[in-house]
Coordinates of C-alpha atoms in Angstrom, one line a residue:
M1211 CA 0.0 0.0 0.0
S1212 CA 1.4 3.4 -1.0
A1213 CA 1.8 6.3 1.4
S1214 CA -1.1 8.2 -0.3
Q1215 CA -3.4 5.1 0.0
S1216 CA -2.4 4.7 3.7
S1217 CA -3.1 8.4 4.3
T1218 CA -6.5 8.2 2.6
K1219 CA -7.4 5.1 4.6
Q1220 CA -6.4 6.9 7.9
T1221 CA -8.4 9.9 6.9
I1222 CA -11.5 7.8 6.2
L1223 CA -11.1 6.0 9.5
I1224 CA -10.8 9.3 11.4
G1225 CA -13.9 10.6 9.6
L1226 CA -15.9 7.5 10.7
M1227 CA -14.6 7.9 14.2
L1228 CA -15.7 11.5 14.3
F1229 CA -19.1 10.5 12.9
S1230 CA -19.6 7.9 15.6
L1231 CA -18.8 10.5 18.2
F1232 CA -21.4 12.9 16.9
F1233 CA -23.9 10.3 16.0
G1234 CA -25.7 9.7 19.2
A1235 CA -29.0 7.9 19.1
G1236 CA -30.5 10.8 21.1
N1237 CA -30.0 13.1 18.1
L1238 CA -32.4 11.0 16.0
I1239 CA -35.5 12.5 17.6
F1240 CA -35.1 16.0 16.3
P1241 CA -35.2 15.8 12.5
P1242 CA -38.5 13.8 12.4
L1243 CA -40.2 16.4 14.7
L1244 CA -38.8 19.2 12.5
G1245 CA -40.1 17.5 9.4
Q1246 CA -43.6 17.1 11.0
E1247 CA -43.7 20.7 12.0
A1248 CA -42.2 22.1 8.8
G1249 CA -44.4 20.2 6.4
D1250 CA -44.1 21.6 2.9
Q1251 CA -41.4 24.0 4.3
L1252 CA -39.2 21.1 5.0
W1253 CA -36.3 22.0 2.7
P1254 CA -35.5 25.5 4.0
A1255 CA -36.0 24.2 7.5
I1256 CA -33.7 21.2 7.1
I1257 CA -31.0 23.5 5.5
G1258 CA -31.1 25.7 8.6
F1259 CA -30.9 22.5 10.8
L1260 CA -28.0 21.1 8.9
I1261 CA -26.0 24.4 9.2
S1262 CA -26.3 24.5 13.0
G1263 CA -26.6 20.7 13.6
V1264 CA -23.8 19.7 11.2
G1265 CA -21.9 22.6 9.8
L1266 CA -21.1 24.3 13.1
P1267 CA -19.9 21.1 14.8
V1268 CA -17.6 20.5 11.8
L1269 CA -16.3 24.0 12.1
G1270 CA -15.9 23.6 15.8
V1271 CA -13.6 20.6 15.3
I1272 CA -11.5 22.4 12.7
A1273 CA -11.3 25.5 15.0
I1274 CA -9.8 23.3 17.8
I1275 CA -7.2 21.9 15.3
Y1276 CA -6.2 25.5 14.3
T1277 CA -5.2 26.1 18.0
G1278 CA -2.9 23.1 17.8
K1279 CA -3.4 22.4 21.5
D1280 CA -4.8 19.3 23.2
D1281 CA -6.9 21.6 25.5
A1282 CA -10.7 22.1 25.5
E1283 CA -10.1 25.5 27.0
A1284 CA -7.6 26.6 24.3
I1285 CA -9.9 29.0 22.4
S1286 CA -11.8 30.3 25.5
K1287 CA -8.5 31.0 27.3
R1288 CA -8.0 33.8 24.8
V1289 CA -10.8 35.6 26.5
H1290 CA -9.7 35.0 30.1
P1291 CA -8.6 31.9 32.1
I1292 CA -11.4 32.2 34.6
F1293 CA -14.0 32.4 31.7
A1294 CA -12.3 29.4 30.1
T1295 CA -12.7 27.3 33.2
A1296 CA -16.2 28.3 33.9
F1297 CA -17.4 28.0 30.3
T1298 CA -15.7 24.6 29.7
A1299 CA -17.2 23.3 33.0
L1300 CA -20.6 24.4 31.8
T1301 CA -20.0 22.7 28.4
F1302 CA -19.1 19.4 30.1
L1303 CA -22.2 19.6 32.3
T1304 CA -24.4 20.4 29.4
I1305 CA -23.3 17.5 27.2
G1306 CA -23.2 15.4 30.4
P1307 CA -25.5 15.1 33.4
L1308 CA -27.7 18.2 32.7
F1309 CA -29.1 17.3 29.3
A1310 CA -27.4 14.9 26.9
V1311 CA -27.0 11.9 29.3
P1312 CA -30.6 12.1 30.6
R1313 CA -31.8 12.4 27.1
T1314 CA -30.2 9.0 26.2
A1315 CA -32.4 7.4 28.8
T1316 CA -35.6 9.3 27.9
V1317 CA -35.1 8.5 24.2
S1318 CA -34.5 4.8 25.1
F1319 CA -37.7 4.8 27.1
E1320 CA -39.8 6.6 24.5
V1321 CA -38.7 4.5 21.6
G1322 CA -37.8 1.3 23.3
L1323 CA -40.5 0.8 25.9
T1324 CA -43.6 2.9 25.4
P1325 CA -44.7 1.0 22.2
F1326 CA -45.2 -2.1 24.4
L1327 CA -46.9 -0.4 27.4
D1328 CA -50.7 -0.2 27.6
N1329 CA -50.4 2.6 30.1
V1330 CA -47.3 4.8 30.2
T1331 CA -46.8 6.1 33.8
S1332 CA -44.2 8.0 35.6
L1333 CA -43.5 4.9 37.7
A1334 CA -42.5 3.0 34.5
L1335 CA -40.0 5.7 33.7
V1336 CA -38.6 5.6 37.2
I1337 CA -38.1 1.9 37.1
F1338 CA -36.5 2.1 33.6
T1339 CA -34.1 4.9 34.6
I1340 CA -33.0 3.0 37.7
V1341 CA -32.2 -0.1 35.7
Y1342 CA -30.7 1.9 32.8
F1343 CA -28.4 4.1 34.9
A1344 CA -27.3 1.2 37.2
F1345 CA -26.0 -0.5 34.0
V1346 CA -24.4 2.8 32.9
Y1347 CA -22.7 3.3 36.2
W1348 CA -21.3 -0.2 36.2
L1349 CA -19.8 0.4 32.8
A1350 CA -18.6 3.9 33.4
A1351 CA -17.0 3.1 36.8
S1352 CA -14.5 0.8 35.0
P1353 CA -14.2 2.1 31.5
G1354 CA -12.4 -0.2 29.0
K1355 CA -12.5 -1.6 25.5
F1356 CA -16.0 -3.1 26.1
I1357 CA -17.7 0.2 25.3
D1358 CA -15.6 0.8 22.2
R1359 CA -16.5 -2.7 21.0
I1360 CA -20.2 -2.2 21.6
G1361 CA -20.0 1.1 19.7
K1362 CA -18.2 -0.5 16.7
I1363 CA -20.9 -3.3 16.6
I1364 CA -24.1 -1.3 17.4
T1365 CA -23.4 1.8 15.4
P1366 CA -23.3 -0.1 12.0
I1367 CA -26.4 -2.1 13.1
L1368 CA -28.3 1.2 13.9
L1369 CA -27.2 2.7 10.6
F1370 CA -28.5 -0.4 8.8
V1371 CA -31.9 -0.3 10.6
L1372 CA -32.2 3.4 9.8
A1373 CA -31.3 2.8 6.2
V1374 CA -34.0 0.2 5.8
V1375 CA -36.6 2.5 7.4
L1376 CA -35.5 5.5 5.3
A1377 CA -35.5 3.4 2.1
R1378 CA -39.1 2.4 2.8
T1379 CA -40.0 6.0 3.4
I1380 CA -38.4 7.2 0.2
F1381 CA -39.8 4.5 -2.0
G1382 CA -43.1 4.1 -0.2
P1383 CA -44.0 7.3 1.8
L1384 CA -46.9 7.0 4.2
G1385 CA -48.3 10.3 3.0
T1386 CA -47.5 13.7 1.6
F1387 CA -46.3 17.1 2.9
S1388 CA -48.8 18.8 5.1
A1389 CA -49.2 22.5 6.0
P1390 CA -46.4 23.8 8.2
S1391 CA -47.0 24.9 11.8
E1392 CA -47.1 28.6 12.6
E1393 CA -43.5 28.6 13.7
Y1394 CA -42.3 27.2 10.3
S1395 CA -44.8 29.0 8.0
S1396 CA -42.7 32.2 7.6
L1397 CA -39.3 31.6 9.1
A1398 CA -38.6 28.0 8.3
F1399 CA -34.9 28.4 7.8
F1400 CA -34.3 30.2 11.1
S1401 CA -36.6 27.9 13.0
G1402 CA -34.7 25.0 11.7
F1403 CA -31.4 26.6 12.6
T1404 CA -32.5 27.0 16.2
E1405 CA -33.8 23.4 16.3
G1406 CA -30.2 22.3 15.4
Y1407 CA -29.1 23.7 18.7
L1408 CA -30.8 20.7 20.4
T1409 CA -28.3 18.2 19.0
M1410 CA -25.6 19.8 21.2
D1411 CA -23.0 18.7 18.8
T1412 CA -21.4 22.1 18.4
I1413 CA -20.9 22.2 22.2
A1414 CA -19.3 18.7 22.1
A1415 CA -17.2 19.6 19.1
F1416 CA -14.6 21.3 21.4
V1417 CA -14.1 18.0 23.1
F1418 CA -14.2 15.9 20.0
G1419 CA -11.7 18.1 18.2
I1420 CA -9.2 17.2 20.9
L1421 CA -9.8 13.5 20.3
V1422 CA -9.3 14.0 16.6
L1423 CA -6.0 15.9 17.2
Q1424 CA -4.7 13.3 19.5
T1425 CA -5.6 10.5 17.1
I1426 CA -3.8 12.2 14.2
K1427 CA -0.7 12.8 16.3
S1428 CA -0.7 9.2 17.5
Q1429 CA -0.2 8.2 13.9
G1430 CA 3.1 10.0 13.8
I1431 CA 1.8 13.1 12.0
S1432 CA 3.2 16.3 13.4
D1433 CA 3.2 18.8 10.4
Q1434 CA 0.4 21.3 11.2
T1435 CA -0.5 21.7 7.5
V1436 CA -1.0 17.9 7.2
I1437 CA -3.0 17.8 10.4
R1438 CA -5.4 20.5 9.2
S1439 CA -5.8 18.8 5.8
V1440 CA -6.6 15.5 7.4
T1441 CA -9.0 17.1 9.9
I1442 CA -10.9 19.0 7.2
K1443 CA -11.3 15.9 5.0
A1444 CA -12.3 13.7 8.0
S1445 CA -14.8 16.4 9.2
L1446 CA -16.4 16.5 5.8
I1447 CA -16.8 12.8 5.8
A1448 CA -18.5 12.9 9.2
G1449 CA -20.6 15.9 8.3
G1450 CA -21.7 14.3 5.0
L1451 CA -23.0 11.2 6.7
L1452 CA -24.8 13.2 9.4
A1453 CA -26.4 15.4 6.7
V1454 CA -27.7 12.4 4.8
I1455 CA -29.2 10.8 7.9
Y1456 CA -30.8 14.0 9.2
T1457 CA -32.3 14.9 5.8
G1458 CA -33.8 11.4 5.5
L1459 CA -35.3 11.6 9.0
G1460 CA -36.6 15.0 8.4
Y1461 CA -38.3 13.7 5.2
L1462 CA -39.7 10.8 7.2
G1463 CA -41.3 13.2 9.7
A1464 CA -42.7 15.4 7.0
V1465 CA -44.5 12.6 5.0
S1466 CA -45.7 10.5 7.9
E1467 CA -48.1 12.8 9.8
T1468 CA -51.2 11.7 7.9
A1469 CA -50.4 8.1 9.0
V1470 CA -49.1 8.5 12.5
G1471 CA -50.8 11.7 13.5
T1472 CA -49.3 14.8 15.2
Q1473 CA -46.8 13.7 17.9
E1474 CA -45.1 15.6 20.6
N1475 CA -41.6 14.4 19.9
G1476 CA -39.5 12.6 17.3
G1477 CA -39.2 9.4 19.3
Q1478 CA -42.9 8.8 19.0
I1479 CA -42.8 9.5 15.3
L1480 CA -39.9 7.0 14.8
Q1481 CA -41.5 4.2 16.7
L1482 CA -45.0 4.7 15.1
T1483 CA -43.4 4.9 11.6
A1484 CA -41.5 1.7 12.3
F1485 CA -44.7 0.0 13.3
E1486 CA -46.6 1.2 10.2
Y1487 CA -43.9 -0.3 8.0
F1488 CA -42.8 -3.4 9.9
G1489 CA -45.3 -4.1 12.6
V1490 CA -44.3 -5.1 16.1
S1491 CA -41.1 -6.7 14.9
G1492 CA -40.0 -3.3 13.6
N1493 CA -40.6 -1.7 17.0
V1494 CA -38.6 -4.5 18.7
I1495 CA -35.6 -4.2 16.4
L1496 CA -35.6 -0.4 16.6
A1497 CA -36.0 -0.5 20.4
I1498 CA -33.1 -2.9 21.1
T1499 CA -30.8 -1.1 18.6
I1500 CA -31.5 2.4 20.0
I1501 CA -31.2 1.4 23.7
L1502 CA -27.9 -0.4 23.0
A1503 CA -26.7 2.7 21.0
C1504 CA -27.7 5.1 23.8
V1505 CA -25.8 3.2 26.6
P1506 CA -22.3 3.7 25.2
T1507 CA -23.1 7.3 24.5
A1508 CA -24.1 7.8 28.1
V1509 CA -21.1 5.9 29.5
G1510 CA -18.7 7.9 27.3
L1511 CA -20.2 11.3 28.3
I1512 CA -20.3 10.5 32.0
S1513 CA -16.7 9.1 31.8
S1514 CA -15.5 12.3 30.1
C1515 CA -17.2 14.6 32.6
S1516 CA -15.9 12.6 35.5
T1517 CA -12.3 12.7 34.1
Y1518 CA -12.5 16.5 33.6
F1519 CA -13.8 17.3 37.0
N1520 CA -11.5 14.8 38.7
G1521 CA -8.6 16.7 37.2
W1522 CA -9.8 19.9 39.0
F1523 CA -10.8 18.1 42.2
P1524 CA -8.4 15.2 42.6
Q1525 CA -9.5 14.8 46.2
I1526 CA -12.8 13.4 44.9
S1527 CA -12.2 10.1 43.2
Y1528 CA -13.2 9.4 39.6
K1529 CA -15.7 6.7 40.7
S1530 CA -17.3 9.3 43.1
F1531 CA -17.8 11.7 40.2
V1532 CA -19.3 8.8 38.1
L1533 CA -21.7 8.0 40.9
I1534 CA -22.7 11.7 41.4
F1535 CA -23.2 12.3 37.7
T1536 CA -25.1 9.1 37.2
V1537 CA -27.5 9.7 40.0
F1538 CA -28.1 13.3 38.9
S1539 CA -28.7 12.2 35.3
A1540 CA -31.3 9.7 36.5
L1541 CA -33.1 12.4 38.4
I1542 CA -33.1 14.8 35.5
A1543 CA -34.3 12.0 33.1
N1544 CA -37.4 11.5 35.1
M1545 CA -38.6 14.9 33.9
G1546 CA -39.6 13.0 30.7
L1547 CA -38.4 13.7 27.2
N1548 CA -40.7 16.6 26.3
Q1549 CA -40.0 18.5 29.6
L1550 CA -36.2 17.8 29.2
I1551 CA -36.1 19.3 25.8
A1552 CA -38.1 22.4 26.9
F1553 CA -35.8 22.7 30.0
S1554 CA -32.7 22.5 27.8
L1555 CA -33.6 25.1 25.2
P1556 CA -33.1 28.3 27.3
V1557 CA -29.6 27.0 28.3
L1558 CA -28.7 26.2 24.7
V1559 CA -30.0 29.6 23.5
F1560 CA -27.5 31.1 26.0
I1561 CA -24.6 28.9 25.2
Y1562 CA -24.7 28.5 21.4
P1563 CA -24.1 32.2 20.4
I1564 CA -21.0 32.2 22.6
I1565 CA -19.7 29.1 21.0
I1566 CA -20.5 30.4 17.5
A1567 CA -18.6 33.6 18.3
L1568 CA -15.6 31.7 19.7
I1569 CA -15.5 29.6 16.5
A1570 CA -15.7 32.7 14.3
L1571 CA -12.9 34.3 16.4
A1572 CA -10.7 31.3 16.0
F1573 CA -10.9 31.4 12.2
T1574 CA -10.4 35.2 12.0
D1575 CA -7.7 35.4 14.7
R1576 CA -5.0 36.5 12.2
L1577 CA -7.1 39.3 10.8
F1578 CA -7.0 41.2 14.2
G1579 CA -3.6 39.8 15.4
G1580 CA -5.2 37.7 18.1
R1581 CA -5.8 40.7 20.3
Q1582 CA -7.3 39.6 23.6
S1583 CA -9.4 42.8 23.8
V1584 CA -11.2 41.8 20.6
Y1585 CA -12.0 38.4 22.1
R1586 CA -13.3 40.0 25.2
G1587 CA -15.3 42.6 23.4
V1588 CA -17.1 40.1 21.2
I1589 CA -17.8 37.6 24.0
I1590 CA -19.0 40.2 26.5
M1591 CA -21.5 41.6 24.1
T1592 CA -22.5 38.1 22.8
A1593 CA -23.0 36.8 26.4
L1594 CA -25.0 39.9 27.4
I1595 CA -27.5 39.4 24.6
S1596 CA -27.6 35.6 24.7
T1597 CA -28.3 35.8 28.5
T1598 CA -31.4 37.9 27.8
D1599 CA -32.4 35.6 25.0
G1600 CA -32.1 32.6 27.3
L1601 CA -34.1 34.2 30.1
K1602 CA -36.7 35.2 27.5
E1603 CA -36.9 31.6 26.3
A1604 CA -37.5 30.5 29.9
G1605 CA -40.1 33.2 30.4
L1606 CA -38.1 34.9 33.1
L1607 CA -37.4 38.2 31.3
P1608 CA -39.5 41.3 32.2
E1609 CA -41.7 42.5 29.4
S1610 CA -40.0 45.9 29.3
I1611 CA -36.6 44.3 28.6
V1612 CA -38.2 41.9 26.0
S1613 CA -39.5 45.0 24.1
L1614 CA -36.1 46.6 24.4
T1615 CA -34.2 43.5 23.0
S1616 CA -36.7 43.1 20.2
M1617 CA -35.4 46.4 18.8
L1618 CA -32.0 44.8 18.1
P1619 CA -31.3 44.1 14.4
L1620 CA -32.1 40.4 13.5
S1621 CA -33.6 39.7 16.9
D1622 CA -36.8 38.3 15.4
L1623 CA -34.6 35.8 13.6
G1624 CA -32.7 34.7 16.8
F1625 CA -29.6 36.6 15.9
G1626 CA -30.0 39.7 18.0
W1627 CA -26.5 39.1 19.4
L1628 CA -24.7 39.3 16.1
V1629 CA -24.5 43.1 15.6
P1630 CA -23.6 43.8 19.3
A1631 CA -20.8 41.1 19.0
I1632 CA -19.4 42.8 15.9
L1633 CA -19.5 46.2 17.6
G1634 CA -17.8 44.7 20.7
G1635 CA -15.0 43.4 18.5
I1636 CA -14.5 46.7 16.8
V1637 CA -14.4 48.6 20.1
G1638 CA -11.9 45.9 21.5
F1639 CA -9.7 46.4 18.4
F1640 CA -9.4 50.2 18.8
V1641 CA -8.9 49.9 22.5
S1642 CA -6.0 47.5 21.9
K1643 CA -4.5 50.0 19.4
K1644 CA -4.5 52.7 22.0

């Protein structure tokens, strides 16, 4: 095998690794719901979703590579070390016990168990989460190759199951596009963009980017130009696969409403569609596959969070952090899937603009000479507006301030932070010049 063939093979393998990191079973619930709500406005909505749910995570990974450091805080340290620590900790908690880990349990319950229950009760969810997280704790407390092996086996099976369902949808749709909901009737693209926040992949990209960098370096590659080239190609592979799956699931949701009815979440749409096509056997296969795919995701996230916080607080053992995060995740999961999604959105509305701004700053760093005052100006103004947007999403912002923030350019599109961020950067640039 020639060097170029070896390099190509390595790039493909890294791309597939990155895809498996992003491809959590919990993410499967969002495109079907988007499709159902967007109806005949599916295509602009799914484009917005793909930009925030696929494009931004890919750029996040590449941005980490551009720093050249194996440090999740590398970009945010350019603002301030304290900000870097606080924001990175919030990032780990968000993709860990606050939202992403509990979501793996609620999705498993929604898709895996509810189709077989005559009466879905809160007690059923409690029992399921106890069993689910007991298994997760057992695996996370002693991490090893077992989880990697499960992931390598289950991920291809899940992809195969989805491919069969999506093929049936494309060649034998259950219905046609319906009218869009009010939210998607006029601003489908921007509604889809905001929906992409829920995947949380852009937040996780800062962690995954480090794993990609470490993987490339472990293969003896040290030239920064080669590292960037491999990362960009691998990221495009991962992003392309995600885009195909998300688009297919969005189409599934858009054409299935007449057959399965209007549902509250994408998990219900998936399990009802599987039943329509394949009967009870379809639900069984989908349930087993998604549950087995969610467990390694939960274990990996809890293990990563425990390792990070154990580094800051070595007096608390790794296993103690695993226990704390597992129990906390179980408690949050008992909110139920719909409530969990509603609870997470205000936090994501706050976090995402800051992450987008950090990614943009990482790529434009050379244009302003990496001046710290520019980083600070952009992030301060972004955080100020994104905080008000998060409070507004949670219904905690006084009406007088809501009216004031609505006057910002692009605020009706969810980008009220953009102009203040640019102005903050400009002010920071001239302050540094003086």
